[in-house]
């Protein structure tokens, strides 16, 4: 979260927020967490359809893994019940572990794919699992990078910003 | 390393707080540093928080304390007066089993009451604006008249057509099985009902605790009842019936309490066992959403087909973490949820009196939308405690007090809502997004202003609702 804030701050120095696109939930399979893979038209010029769909599909598969009903989740449920749920003071639920994986994945995707294209994914968990928020940044005329460049995240995004400015 | 941000961020302000949070106040007007606030302090729903956000309950907790007292007193009397005799006469296993049941009951009760039932956080202003835009496009109208058409989306789940309703308060399309609790003023996922006995909504995240509470309470009630009767019978064999009653008067009290509770609690457990095995919520059952009476083609799309799987999923399935992040710190970049518009902000809130007058009927009719959502049912035939105490008030029409509360609030709310509506992104403001940036000092003071307004709002709301509820409880 903090790194994401840093990324946002760094992006802001060299770009300004143009608009936000929201990928809504797909309820056709019931109440499980799934996002629509429909490609939003606003992203047409910014990112390849293939990359976007792959990202959303990977996220969907992570959520499916978190909510999977099977032997291991039953075991966890029964164990938790037997210990009167005190066990959750010591260990994380399977769902929380997967959520951490998801936020790492999103951070990685932001650094590698989205930030260089002037986009930023927000983790759905910060939006109540309702939407995937994609912020689209326009480049202001970036007069050299004023970033401090102390974190690797800021380094890549400022590099992206500088590269975009040179375009 | 201080973050970017728009305005001059004092180094000392930032360095004193951890990197995961920062002071939400960056306004140049504020001279003194304000401590970072946690999100629960500005939570828009009508909930009470304790232990710095760890515990979350509904606003009305009177009946919950009654439940606690009943359980504690009855069990306490049992252990103090009946157990010594029974442990000696029959077996010491009786107080042991009783103790285990008692702890299980208390544990599940507290767990049900204190946890987040699955509240859906309200939409951020950007999301709300985006949705409004999409709805307007879909309807083919620009922001016209002040009474919007009912907003629904249809989705096909497992072959059944399910309607997703738009929540005017939370500004989201409710996921399937979610419902808006008018008592707590929150949308709750897989909303079952609002239970005043546990002082909280029962939803996705705490349904299993609620079920285990009523199940274990049934066992405890039957257990205590049975052994109190045994105790009295054994004593009366020695000293006669009246003397036995005189020797242990507590047993009489326990027997009375248990006798009256056992019917409702055992009935409720049976009802919820049926609900779990068919994977329905109380809400759906009362409305008959999936009953055959609606049509031969009507079936429950969420059921897994067999009772065993349904039970396992409901009781042992994965628990999703709380979405509202009560103990997180408010960051300057965190968008605050859009104020409940009641249709006002969405249609270009203006300062004109006519708009406010127009909004009044809207505000008054809003409860009629939400009163569709069942806050407190129970199968009427079973005479369950939940059914007998609709919304914790003796008067049955539960929507009535809400209506009067809303009507009184129209004097106060529209002024605030308009203000707040202006600060947030209305559809008219959409073309100029840079204003949304929280990095600018203006946005920061706006955030502050919102927080101040929100607390004023809640104070007014509190006093008015308190007056209304006092008269009815």
Coordinates of C-alpha atoms in Angstrom, one line a residue:
Chain A
X1 CA 0.0 0.0 0.0
X2 CA 2.7 2.5 0.9
X3 CA 4.7 1.6 -2.2
X4 CA 1.6 2.1 -4.2
X5 CA 1.1 5.5 -2.7
X6 CA 4.7 6.3 -3.6
X7 CA 4.1 5.2 -7.2
X8 CA 1.0 7.4 -7.3
X9 CA 3.0 10.3 -5.9
X10 CA 5.8 9.8 -8.4
X11 CA 3.4 9.5 -11.3
X12 CA 1.7 12.7 -10.3
X13 CA 4.9 14.7 -10.5
X14 CA 5.2 13.8 -14.2
X15 CA 1.6 13.1 -15.1
X16 CA -1.9 14.2 -14.2
X17 CA -4.9 12.1 -13.7
X18 CA -7.1 12.1 -16.8
X19 CA -9.8 9.7 -15.9
X20 CA -10.6 6.5 -14.1
X21 CA -12.0 3.3 -15.6
X22 CA -13.9 0.9 -13.5
X23 CA -14.0 -2.8 -14.2
X24 CA -17.2 -4.1 -12.6
X25 CA -17.9 -7.4 -11.0
X26 CA -19.2 -10.3 -13.1
X27 CA -22.0 -12.1 -11.2
X28 CA -22.9 -14.6 -13.9
X29 CA -21.4 -17.4 -11.8
X30 CA -23.1 -16.4 -8.6
X31 CA -21.6 -14.5 -5.7
X32 CA -18.0 -15.6 -6.2
X33 CA -15.5 -12.8 -6.8
X34 CA -15.0 -12.3 -10.5
X35 CA -14.4 -9.3 -12.7
X36 CA -15.6 -8.7 -16.2
X37 CA -13.0 -9.3 -18.8
X38 CA -14.7 -7.0 -21.3
X39 CA -12.2 -4.5 -22.6
X40 CA -13.1 -0.9 -21.8
X41 CA -13.0 1.4 -24.8
X42 CA -11.0 4.1 -22.9
X43 CA -8.0 1.8 -22.7
X44 CA -8.0 1.1 -26.4
X45 CA -5.1 3.4 -27.1
X46 CA -3.2 2.7 -23.9
X47 CA -2.7 -1.0 -23.5
X48 CA -3.0 -4.2 -25.6
X49 CA -6.2 -6.1 -25.2
X50 CA -4.3 -9.3 -24.6
X51 CA -2.3 -7.9 -21.7
X52 CA -5.4 -6.5 -20.0
X53 CA -7.4 -9.6 -20.3
X54 CA -4.6 -11.7 -19.0
X55 CA -4.3 -9.5 -16.0
X56 CA -8.0 -9.7 -15.2
X57 CA -8.1 -13.4 -15.8
X58 CA -5.2 -14.0 -13.5
X59 CA -6.9 -11.9 -10.8
X60 CA -10.1 -13.9 -11.3
X61 CA -8.2 -17.1 -10.8
X62 CA -6.6 -15.8 -7.6
X63 CA -10.0 -14.9 -6.2
X64 CA -11.3 -18.3 -7.2
X65 CA -8.4 -19.9 -5.3
X66 CA -9.2 -17.8 -2.3
X67 CA -12.8 -18.8 -2.2
X68 CA -12.3 -22.4 -3.3
X69 CA -14.4 -24.8 -1.4
X70 CA -12.6 -28.1 -0.8
X71 CA -10.8 -30.3 1.6
X72 CA -8.3 -27.7 2.8
X73 CA -10.9 -25.0 3.4
X74 CA -13.1 -27.4 5.3
X75 CA -10.2 -28.5 7.4
X76 CA -9.3 -24.9 8.2
X77 CA -13.0 -24.2 9.1
X78 CA -13.3 -27.1 11.4
X79 CA -10.0 -26.5 13.1
X80 CA -10.9 -22.9 13.6
X81 CA -14.3 -23.9 15.1
X82 CA -12.6 -26.4 17.4
X83 CA -10.3 -23.8 18.8
X84 CA -13.2 -21.3 19.1
X85 CA -11.6 -19.2 16.4
X86 CA -8.7 -18.3 18.6
X87 CA -6.4 -19.8 16.1
X88 CA -6.8 -16.8 13.9
X89 CA -5.0 -14.7 16.5
X90 CA -1.9 -16.7 15.5
X91 CA -2.3 -17.5 11.8
X92 CA -3.9 -15.9 8.8
X93 CA -6.8 -17.4 7.0
X94 CA -6.2 -18.9 3.6
X95 CA -8.2 -16.0 2.1
X96 CA -5.9 -13.4 3.6
X97 CA -2.9 -15.2 2.3
X98 CA -4.3 -15.1 -1.2
X99 CA -5.2 -11.5 -0.8
X100 CA -1.6 -10.7 0.0
X101 CA -0.5 -12.7 -3.1
X102 CA -2.9 -10.6 -5.1
X103 CA -1.6 -7.3 -3.9
X104 CA 1.9 -8.4 -4.7
X105 CA 0.8 -9.4 -8.1
X106 CA -0.9 -6.1 -8.7
X107 CA 2.1 -4.2 -7.6
X108 CA 4.2 -6.2 -9.9
X109 CA 1.9 -5.6 -12.8
X110 CA 1.8 -1.9 -12.1
X111 CA 5.5 -1.7 -12.1
X112 CA 6.1 -3.8 -15.2
X113 CA 3.2 -3.2 -17.4
X114 CA 0.8 -0.5 -16.4
X115 CA 2.9 2.3 -15.1
X116 CA 5.1 2.5 -18.2
X117 CA 1.8 3.0 -20.1
X118 CA 0.6 5.7 -17.8
X119 CA -1.9 3.5 -16.1
X120 CA -2.4 2.4 -12.5
X121 CA -4.3 -0.5 -11.1
X122 CA -5.9 -0.2 -7.7
X123 CA -6.3 -3.3 -5.6
X124 CA -10.0 -4.2 -5.6
X125 CA -9.8 -4.9 -1.9
X126 CA -9.4 -1.2 -1.3
X127 CA -12.6 -0.6 -3.2
X128 CA -14.6 -3.1 -1.3
X129 CA -14.1 -5.8 -4.0
X130 CA -16.6 -3.9 -6.1
X131 CA -14.4 -2.8 -9.0
X132 CA -10.9 -2.8 -10.4
X133 CA -10.1 0.8 -10.6
X134 CA -7.7 1.8 -13.4
X135 CA -6.4 5.3 -13.3
X136 CA -5.4 6.8 -16.6
X137 CA -2.7 9.4 -16.5
X138 CA -2.0 12.0 -19.2
X139 CA 1.5 13.3 -19.4
X140 CA 2.1 16.9 -18.6
X141 CA 5.2 18.2 -20.4
X142 CA 7.6 16.5 -18.0
X143 CA 10.6 18.7 -17.6
X144 CA 13.0 16.0 -16.5
X145 CA 12.3 13.7 -13.6
X146 CA 12.2 15.5 -10.3
X147 CA 11.8 12.2 -8.5
X148 CA 14.1 11.2 -5.7
X149 CA 14.6 7.8 -7.2
X150 CA 15.2 6.1 -3.9
X151 CA 12.7 3.3 -4.3
X152 CA 12.8 0.9 -7.2
X153 CA 9.1 1.5 -7.9
X154 CA 9.6 5.2 -8.3
X155 CA 12.7 4.5 -10.4
X156 CA 10.7 2.5 -13.0
X157 CA 7.7 4.9 -13.0
X158 CA 9.8 8.0 -13.3
X159 CA 11.8 6.2 -16.1
X160 CA 8.4 5.5 -17.7
X161 CA 7.4 9.1 -17.2
X162 CA 10.7 10.4 -18.7
X163 CA 10.4 8.0 -21.6
X164 CA 6.8 9.0 -22.2
X165 CA 7.8 12.7 -22.2
X166 CA 10.5 12.0 -24.8
X167 CA 7.9 10.4 -27.1
Chain B
X1 CA 11.7 10.7 2.1
X2 CA 8.6 12.9 2.0
X3 CA 6.0 12.0 -0.5
X4 CA 5.2 14.3 -3.4
X5 CA 1.7 15.7 -2.8
X6 CA 0.7 19.1 -3.9
X7 CA 1.4 21.5 -1.1
X8 CA 4.2 22.2 1.2
X9 CA 4.4 19.2 3.5
X10 CA 6.2 20.0 6.7
X11 CA 9.0 17.5 7.2
X12 CA 8.4 17.2 10.9
X13 CA 4.7 16.4 10.4
X14 CA 5.5 13.5 8.1
X15 CA 8.5 12.0 9.9
X16 CA 6.6 11.7 13.2
X17 CA 4.1 9.3 11.7
X18 CA 4.8 5.8 10.2
X19 CA 5.1 5.5 6.5
X20 CA 1.9 3.5 6.3
X21 CA -0.1 6.5 7.4
X22 CA 0.3 10.2 7.1
X23 CA -1.5 13.1 8.6
X24 CA -4.7 13.6 6.7
X25 CA -4.5 17.3 7.4
X26 CA -2.4 19.3 5.0
X27 CA -4.5 22.4 4.8
X28 CA -2.5 25.6 5.0
X29 CA -5.2 27.0 7.2
X30 CA -4.5 24.5 10.0
X31 CA -1.6 25.5 12.1
X32 CA -1.5 22.6 14.6
X33 CA -0.9 19.0 13.6
X34 CA -3.9 16.8 14.0
X35 CA -3.3 13.1 14.8
X36 CA -4.1 10.7 12.0
X37 CA -7.6 9.3 12.4
X38 CA -8.7 5.8 11.9
X39 CA -11.3 4.9 9.3
X40 CA -13.9 3.7 11.8
X41 CA -14.1 7.2 13.2
X42 CA -15.5 8.5 9.9
X43 CA -17.5 5.4 9.0
X44 CA -20.7 6.5 7.3
X45 CA -23.0 3.7 8.6
X46 CA -24.9 3.8 11.8
X47 CA -22.6 1.5 13.9
X48 CA -20.9 1.8 17.2
X49 CA -17.3 0.9 17.5
X50 CA -15.3 -0.1 20.6
X51 CA -11.8 -0.9 21.4
X52 CA -10.4 1.5 18.8
X53 CA -12.3 -0.1 16.0
X54 CA -11.8 -3.8 16.9
X55 CA -15.4 -4.3 17.9
X56 CA -18.4 -3.3 15.7
X57 CA -22.0 -3.3 16.7
X58 CA -25.3 -1.8 15.7
X59 CA -26.4 1.4 17.3
X60 CA -29.2 -0.1 19.4
X61 CA -27.5 -2.5 21.9
X62 CA -30.1 -2.5 24.7
X63 CA -31.6 -5.9 23.7
X64 CA -28.1 -7.4 23.4
X65 CA -27.4 -6.5 27.1
X66 CA -30.7 -8.2 28.0
X67 CA -29.6 -11.3 26.1
X68 CA -26.2 -11.2 28.0
X69 CA -27.9 -10.8 31.3
X70 CA -30.4 -13.5 30.8
X71 CA -27.7 -16.0 29.8
X72 CA -25.3 -15.0 32.5
X73 CA -27.9 -14.9 35.3
X74 CA -29.6 -18.2 34.4
X75 CA -26.3 -20.0 33.9
X76 CA -24.8 -18.5 37.0
X77 CA -27.8 -19.5 39.1
X78 CA -27.6 -23.0 37.6
X79 CA -23.9 -23.4 38.5
X80 CA -24.3 -21.9 41.9
X81 CA -27.5 -23.6 43.2
X82 CA -28.2 -26.7 41.1
X83 CA -24.8 -28.0 40.2
X84 CA -23.5 -28.7 43.7
X85 CA -26.5 -31.0 44.4
X86 CA -26.4 -32.6 41.0
X87 CA -22.7 -33.1 41.0
X88 CA -22.9 -35.0 44.2
X89 CA -26.1 -36.9 43.6
X90 CA -25.7 -37.9 40.0
X91 CA -22.3 -37.1 38.4
X92 CA -19.8 -34.3 38.3
X93 CA -19.9 -34.4 34.6
X94 CA -23.0 -32.3 34.7
X95 CA -21.3 -29.0 35.6
X96 CA -18.4 -29.8 33.3
X97 CA -20.7 -30.3 30.2
X98 CA -22.7 -27.3 31.3
X99 CA -19.5 -25.2 31.6
X100 CA -18.4 -26.2 28.1
X101 CA -21.8 -25.4 26.7
X102 CA -21.8 -22.0 28.5
X103 CA -18.4 -21.0 27.2
X104 CA -19.3 -22.0 23.7
X105 CA -22.5 -20.0 23.9
X106 CA -20.8 -16.9 25.2
X107 CA -18.0 -17.2 22.7
X108 CA -20.2 -17.5 19.7
X109 CA -22.5 -14.8 20.9
X110 CA -19.7 -12.3 21.3
X111 CA -18.2 -13.3 18.0
X112 CA -21.6 -12.7 16.3
X113 CA -22.1 -9.4 18.0
X114 CA -18.7 -7.9 17.7
X115 CA -17.7 -8.9 14.2
X116 CA -18.3 -7.2 10.9
X117 CA -21.3 -9.0 9.2
X118 CA -19.9 -8.3 5.8
X119 CA -20.6 -4.6 5.3
X120 CA -19.9 -3.3 1.8
X121 CA -18.1 -0.1 1.9
X122 CA -19.8 2.8 0.1
X123 CA -18.7 3.8 -3.4
X124 CA -16.1 6.4 -3.8
X125 CA -17.2 9.6 -5.6
X126 CA -15.5 8.5 -8.8
X127 CA -17.2 5.2 -8.9
X128 CA -20.5 6.7 -8.1
X129 CA -20.1 9.2 -10.9
X130 CA -19.0 6.5 -13.3
X131 CA -22.1 4.4 -12.5
X132 CA -24.4 7.4 -12.8
X133 CA -23.0 8.1 -16.2
X134 CA -23.4 4.5 -17.3
X135 CA -27.0 4.4 -16.0
X136 CA -27.8 7.7 -17.8
X137 CA -26.4 6.3 -21.0
X138 CA -28.4 3.1 -20.6
X139 CA -31.6 5.0 -19.9
X140 CA -30.9 7.3 -22.8
X141 CA -31.7 10.4 -20.7
X142 CA -29.5 13.1 -19.3
X143 CA -29.9 14.0 -15.7
X144 CA -33.5 15.0 -16.0
X145 CA -36.4 14.9 -13.5
X146 CA -35.8 14.5 -9.8
X147 CA -37.4 11.1 -9.4
X148 CA -35.1 8.6 -11.1
X149 CA -36.5 5.4 -12.5
X150 CA -35.8 2.4 -10.4
X151 CA -32.3 1.2 -11.2
X152 CA -31.9 -2.5 -11.7
X153 CA -29.5 -4.7 -13.6
X154 CA -30.4 -8.2 -14.5
X155 CA -27.9 -11.0 -14.4
X156 CA -28.3 -14.6 -15.1
X157 CA -26.9 -16.9 -12.4
X158 CA -27.1 -20.6 -13.0
X159 CA -30.0 -20.2 -15.3
X160 CA -32.1 -18.0 -13.0
X161 CA -32.6 -14.3 -13.7
X162 CA -31.6 -12.3 -10.7
X163 CA -32.2 -8.5 -10.4
X164 CA -29.4 -6.4 -8.9
X165 CA -30.8 -3.3 -7.3
X166 CA -29.0 0.0 -7.1
X167 CA -28.6 1.3 -3.5
X168 CA -29.2 5.0 -3.3
X169 CA -27.4 5.3 0.0
X170 CA -24.3 3.4 -0.8
X171 CA -24.3 4.3 -4.5
X172 CA -23.5 0.8 -5.7
X173 CA -25.3 -2.0 -7.5
X174 CA -25.8 -4.5 -4.7
X175 CA -24.3 -7.9 -5.4
X176 CA -26.7 -10.8 -5.4
X177 CA -28.0 -11.7 -2.0
X178 CA -26.8 -8.4 -0.5
X179 CA -29.3 -6.1 1.1
X180 CA -29.3 -2.7 2.8
X181 CA -30.0 -2.8 6.5
X182 CA -31.9 0.4 7.3
X183 CA -31.1 0.1 11.0
X184 CA -27.4 0.1 10.4
X185 CA -27.6 2.0 7.2
X186 CA -25.2 -0.4 5.5
X187 CA -25.3 -2.8 2.6
X188 CA -24.4 -6.2 3.9
X189 CA -23.3 -9.1 1.9
X190 CA -25.5 -12.2 2.0
X191 CA -27.8 -10.3 4.4
X192 CA -29.8 -12.6 6.6
X193 CA -31.5 -10.3 9.0
X194 CA -30.8 -7.7 11.7
X195 CA -30.9 -9.4 15.0
X196 CA -31.5 -7.0 18.0
X197 CA -30.8 -9.9 20.4
X198 CA -27.2 -10.0 19.3
X199 CA -27.1 -6.3 18.5
X200 CA -25.8 -6.6 15.0
X201 CA -26.7 -7.6 11.5
X202 CA -26.3 -11.2 10.5
X203 CA -24.6 -11.5 7.2
X204 CA -22.0 -13.4 5.3
X205 CA -19.2 -13.1 7.7
X206 CA -21.0 -13.9 11.0
X207 CA -23.8 -16.2 9.9
X208 CA -22.0 -19.3 11.0
X209 CA -21.3 -17.8 14.5
X210 CA -24.9 -16.8 14.8
X211 CA -26.0 -20.3 13.8
X212 CA -23.7 -21.9 16.3
X213 CA -24.8 -19.5 18.9
X214 CA -28.5 -20.4 18.6
X215 CA -27.7 -24.1 18.3
X216 CA -25.5 -24.2 21.4
X217 CA -28.0 -22.0 23.2
X218 CA -30.8 -24.5 22.4
X219 CA -28.6 -27.2 23.9
X220 CA -27.8 -25.1 26.9
X221 CA -31.4 -24.2 27.5
X222 CA -32.6 -27.7 27.2
X223 CA -29.7 -28.9 29.4
X224 CA -30.4 -26.4 32.1
X225 CA -34.2 -27.0 32.0
X226 CA -33.8 -30.8 32.1
X227 CA -31.4 -30.7 35.1
X228 CA -33.3 -28.1 37.0
X229 CA -36.4 -30.3 36.7
X230 CA -34.3 -33.3 37.8
X231 CA -33.0 -31.4 40.7
X232 CA -36.4 -30.4 41.9
X233 CA -37.7 -33.9 41.5
X234 CA -34.9 -35.5 43.4
X235 CA -35.3 -33.0 46.2
X236 CA -39.0 -33.4 46.4
X237 CA -38.5 -37.2 46.7
X238 CA -36.7 -36.4 49.9
X239 CA -38.5 -33.5 51.4
X240 CA -41.7 -33.0 49.4
X241 CA -42.4 -30.7 46.5
X242 CA -43.1 -27.4 48.3
X243 CA -40.1 -27.8 50.5
X244 CA -37.9 -28.6 47.6
X245 CA -39.0 -25.4 45.9
X246 CA -38.3 -23.5 49.1
X247 CA -34.9 -25.0 49.4
X248 CA -33.8 -23.9 45.9
X249 CA -35.9 -20.9 44.8
X250 CA -33.4 -20.2 42.0
X251 CA -34.5 -23.3 40.3
X252 CA -37.9 -21.9 39.8
X253 CA -36.6 -18.8 38.1
X254 CA -34.3 -20.9 35.9
X255 CA -37.1 -23.2 34.9
X256 CA -39.4 -20.3 34.0
X257 CA -36.7 -18.6 31.9
X258 CA -35.8 -21.8 30.2
X259 CA -39.3 -22.8 29.5
X260 CA -40.2 -19.7 27.7
X261 CA -36.9 -19.5 25.8
X262 CA -36.8 -23.1 24.7
X263 CA -39.7 -22.9 22.3
X264 CA -38.4 -19.8 20.5
X265 CA -34.7 -20.8 20.4
X266 CA -35.2 -24.4 19.4
X267 CA -37.7 -23.2 16.8
X268 CA -35.2 -20.7 15.5
X269 CA -32.4 -23.3 15.3
X270 CA -34.7 -25.6 13.4
X271 CA -35.6 -22.8 11.0
X272 CA -32.0 -21.8 10.4
X273 CA -31.0 -25.5 9.9
X274 CA -33.5 -25.6 7.2
X275 CA -32.2 -22.4 5.7
X276 CA -28.6 -23.6 5.7
X277 CA -29.5 -26.9 4.2
X278 CA -31.3 -25.2 1.3
X279 CA -28.7 -22.4 1.1
X280 CA -31.2 -19.6 1.5
X281 CA -31.2 -16.4 3.6
X282 CA -34.0 -15.4 5.9
X283 CA -34.6 -12.5 3.6
X284 CA -35.1 -14.8 0.6
X285 CA -37.2 -17.2 2.5
X286 CA -39.6 -14.6 3.8
X287 CA -39.9 -13.0 0.3
X288 CA -40.3 -16.4 -1.2
X289 CA -37.7 -15.6 -3.8
X290 CA -36.9 -19.2 -4.7
X291 CA -40.2 -20.9 -3.8
X292 CA -42.1 -23.1 -6.2
X293 CA -45.1 -20.9 -5.7
X294 CA -43.6 -18.3 -8.0
X295 CA -43.4 -20.7 -10.9
X296 CA -42.3 -24.1 -11.8
X297 CA -39.1 -22.8 -13.2
X298 CA -38.1 -21.0 -10.0
X299 CA -35.3 -22.6 -8.1
X300 CA -32.5 -21.5 -5.9
X301 CA -29.4 -20.8 -8.1
X302 CA -27.0 -20.7 -5.2
X303 CA -27.8 -24.1 -3.8
X304 CA -25.1 -26.7 -4.4
X305 CA -27.7 -29.4 -4.9
X306 CA -27.3 -31.5 -1.8
X307 CA -27.8 -30.7 1.9
X308 CA -24.4 -31.9 3.0
X309 CA -22.5 -29.5 0.7
X310 CA -24.8 -26.6 1.5
X311 CA -24.2 -27.2 5.2
X312 CA -20.4 -27.6 4.8
X313 CA -20.1 -24.4 2.8
X314 CA -22.2 -22.4 5.2
X315 CA -20.4 -23.5 8.3
X316 CA -16.9 -24.5 7.2
X317 CA -16.4 -22.5 4.1
X318 CA -13.7 -19.8 3.8
X319 CA -14.3 -16.5 5.7
X320 CA -13.6 -13.5 3.7
X321 CA -11.8 -10.7 5.6
X322 CA -13.6 -7.5 6.5
X323 CA -13.8 -5.0 3.6
X324 CA -14.2 -1.9 5.6
X325 CA -10.7 -1.8 7.2
X326 CA -11.9 -0.2 10.4
X327 CA -8.5 0.2 12.0
X328 CA -6.7 1.6 9.0
X329 CA -5.6 5.2 9.0
X330 CA -7.2 7.8 6.8
X331 CA -4.7 8.8 4.2
X332 CA -4.9 12.0 2.2
X333 CA -5.1 9.9 -1.0
X334 CA -7.9 7.8 0.3
X335 CA -11.1 8.9 -1.4
X336 CA -13.9 9.3 1.1
X337 CA -17.2 7.6 0.2
X338 CA -19.7 9.7 -1.6
X339 CA -22.4 11.1 0.6
X340 CA -25.8 9.4 0.3
X341 CA -27.4 11.5 -2.3
X342 CA -31.0 10.4 -2.1
X343 CA -31.1 11.4 -5.6
X344 CA -30.0 14.9 -5.0
X345 CA -26.4 15.2 -5.8
X346 CA -26.8 13.0 -8.8
X347 CA -29.1 15.5 -10.4
X348 CA -26.9 18.6 -10.0
X349 CA -27.6 19.8 -6.5
X350 CA -28.4 23.5 -6.7
X351 CA -29.0 25.9 -3.9
X352 CA -32.5 26.6 -5.0
X353 CA -35.4 26.1 -2.5
X354 CA -37.4 24.3 -5.1
X355 CA -34.8 21.6 -5.4
X356 CA -34.8 21.1 -1.6
X357 CA -38.6 20.9 -1.6
X358 CA -38.4 18.5 -4.5
X359 CA -35.9 16.4 -2.6
X360 CA -38.1 16.1 0.4
X361 CA -40.7 13.8 -1.1
X362 CA -37.7 11.8 -2.4
X363 CA -36.2 11.5 1.0
X364 CA -39.4 10.5 2.5
X365 CA -40.0 7.9 -0.2
X366 CA -36.5 6.5 0.1
X367 CA -37.4 4.4 3.2
X368 CA -40.1 2.8 1.2
X369 CA -37.3 1.5 -1.1
X370 CA -35.3 0.2 1.8
X371 CA -38.2 -1.1 3.8
X372 CA -38.5 -3.8 1.1
X373 CA -35.3 -5.1 2.5
X374 CA -36.1 -7.3 5.4
X375 CA -34.3 -6.2 8.5
X376 CA -36.0 -8.5 11.0
X377 CA -38.0 -11.4 10.0
X378 CA -38.3 -14.8 11.5
X379 CA -40.9 -17.4 10.5
X380 CA -44.1 -15.9 11.9
X381 CA -45.6 -19.2 12.7
X382 CA -42.7 -20.2 15.0
X383 CA -43.1 -17.2 17.2
X384 CA -39.3 -16.7 17.3
X385 CA -37.8 -14.0 19.4
X386 CA -36.6 -12.3 16.3
X387 CA -40.0 -12.0 14.8
X388 CA -41.6 -10.8 18.0
X389 CA -39.2 -8.0 18.3
X390 CA -39.3 -6.2 14.9
X391 CA -36.3 -3.9 14.9
X392 CA -36.3 -4.0 18.7
X393 CA -39.4 -1.9 18.9
X394 CA -42.8 -3.0 20.1
X395 CA -44.6 -1.5 17.2
X396 CA -44.8 -3.8 14.2
X397 CA -44.6 -1.4 11.3
X398 CA -40.9 -1.2 11.3
X399 CA -40.7 1.3 8.5
X400 CA -42.8 3.9 10.4
X401 CA -40.2 5.2 12.8
X402 CA -37.7 5.4 10.0
X403 CA -40.1 7.4 7.9
X404 CA -40.6 9.9 10.7
X405 CA -36.9 10.1 11.3
X406 CA -36.2 10.7 7.7
X407 CA -39.0 13.3 7.5
X408 CA -37.5 15.2 10.5
X409 CA -34.1 14.9 9.0
X410 CA -35.1 16.5 5.7
X411 CA -34.8 19.9 7.5
X412 CA -31.2 19.2 8.5
X413 CA -29.9 16.8 5.9
X414 CA -30.5 18.7 2.6
X415 CA -28.4 21.6 3.7
X416 CA -25.5 19.3 4.6
X417 CA -26.0 17.0 1.7
X418 CA -25.9 19.9 -0.8
X419 CA -22.7 21.2 0.7
X420 CA -21.2 17.8 0.6
X421 CA -22.6 17.1 -2.8
X422 CA -20.8 20.1 -4.1
X423 CA -17.5 19.0 -2.7
X424 CA -17.6 15.6 -4.3
X425 CA -17.5 14.8 -7.9
X426 CA -20.9 15.3 -9.4
X427 CA -21.5 14.2 -12.9
X428 CA -21.2 17.8 -14.0
X429 CA -17.7 17.9 -12.7
X430 CA -16.6 14.8 -14.4
X431 CA -14.9 16.5 -17.4
X432 CA -12.4 18.3 -15.0
X433 CA -10.8 15.4 -13.2
X434 CA -7.7 17.2 -11.9
X435 CA -9.9 18.6 -9.1
X436 CA -10.1 15.0 -7.8
X437 CA -6.4 14.9 -7.0
X438 CA -6.0 14.7 -3.3
X439 CA -2.5 16.1 -3.7
X440 CA -3.7 19.6 -3.9
X441 CA -4.2 21.5 -0.7
X442 CA -7.7 22.5 -1.8
X443 CA -8.7 18.8 -1.8
X444 CA -7.1 18.4 1.6
X445 CA -9.2 21.2 3.1
X446 CA -12.1 19.7 1.3
X447 CA -11.4 16.3 2.9
X448 CA -11.2 18.1 6.2
X449 CA -14.4 19.9 5.5
X450 CA -16.1 16.6 4.6
X451 CA -14.9 15.0 7.8
X452 CA -16.2 17.9 9.8
X453 CA -19.5 17.9 8.0
X454 CA -19.7 14.1 8.4
X455 CA -19.3 14.4 12.1
X456 CA -21.8 17.3 12.3
X457 CA -24.1 15.2 10.2
X458 CA -23.9 12.3 12.5
X459 CA -24.4 14.4 15.6
X460 CA -27.6 15.8 14.1
X461 CA -28.7 12.5 13.0
X462 CA -27.9 11.0 16.3
X463 CA -29.9 13.5 18.3
X464 CA -32.9 13.2 16.0
X465 CA -32.8 9.4 15.7
X466 CA -32.3 9.2 19.4
X467 CA -35.4 11.1 20.0
X468 CA -37.4 8.9 17.6
X469 CA -36.0 5.6 18.9
X470 CA -36.4 6.6 22.6
X471 CA -40.1 7.1 22.1
X472 CA -40.5 3.7 20.5
X473 CA -38.2 1.5 22.5

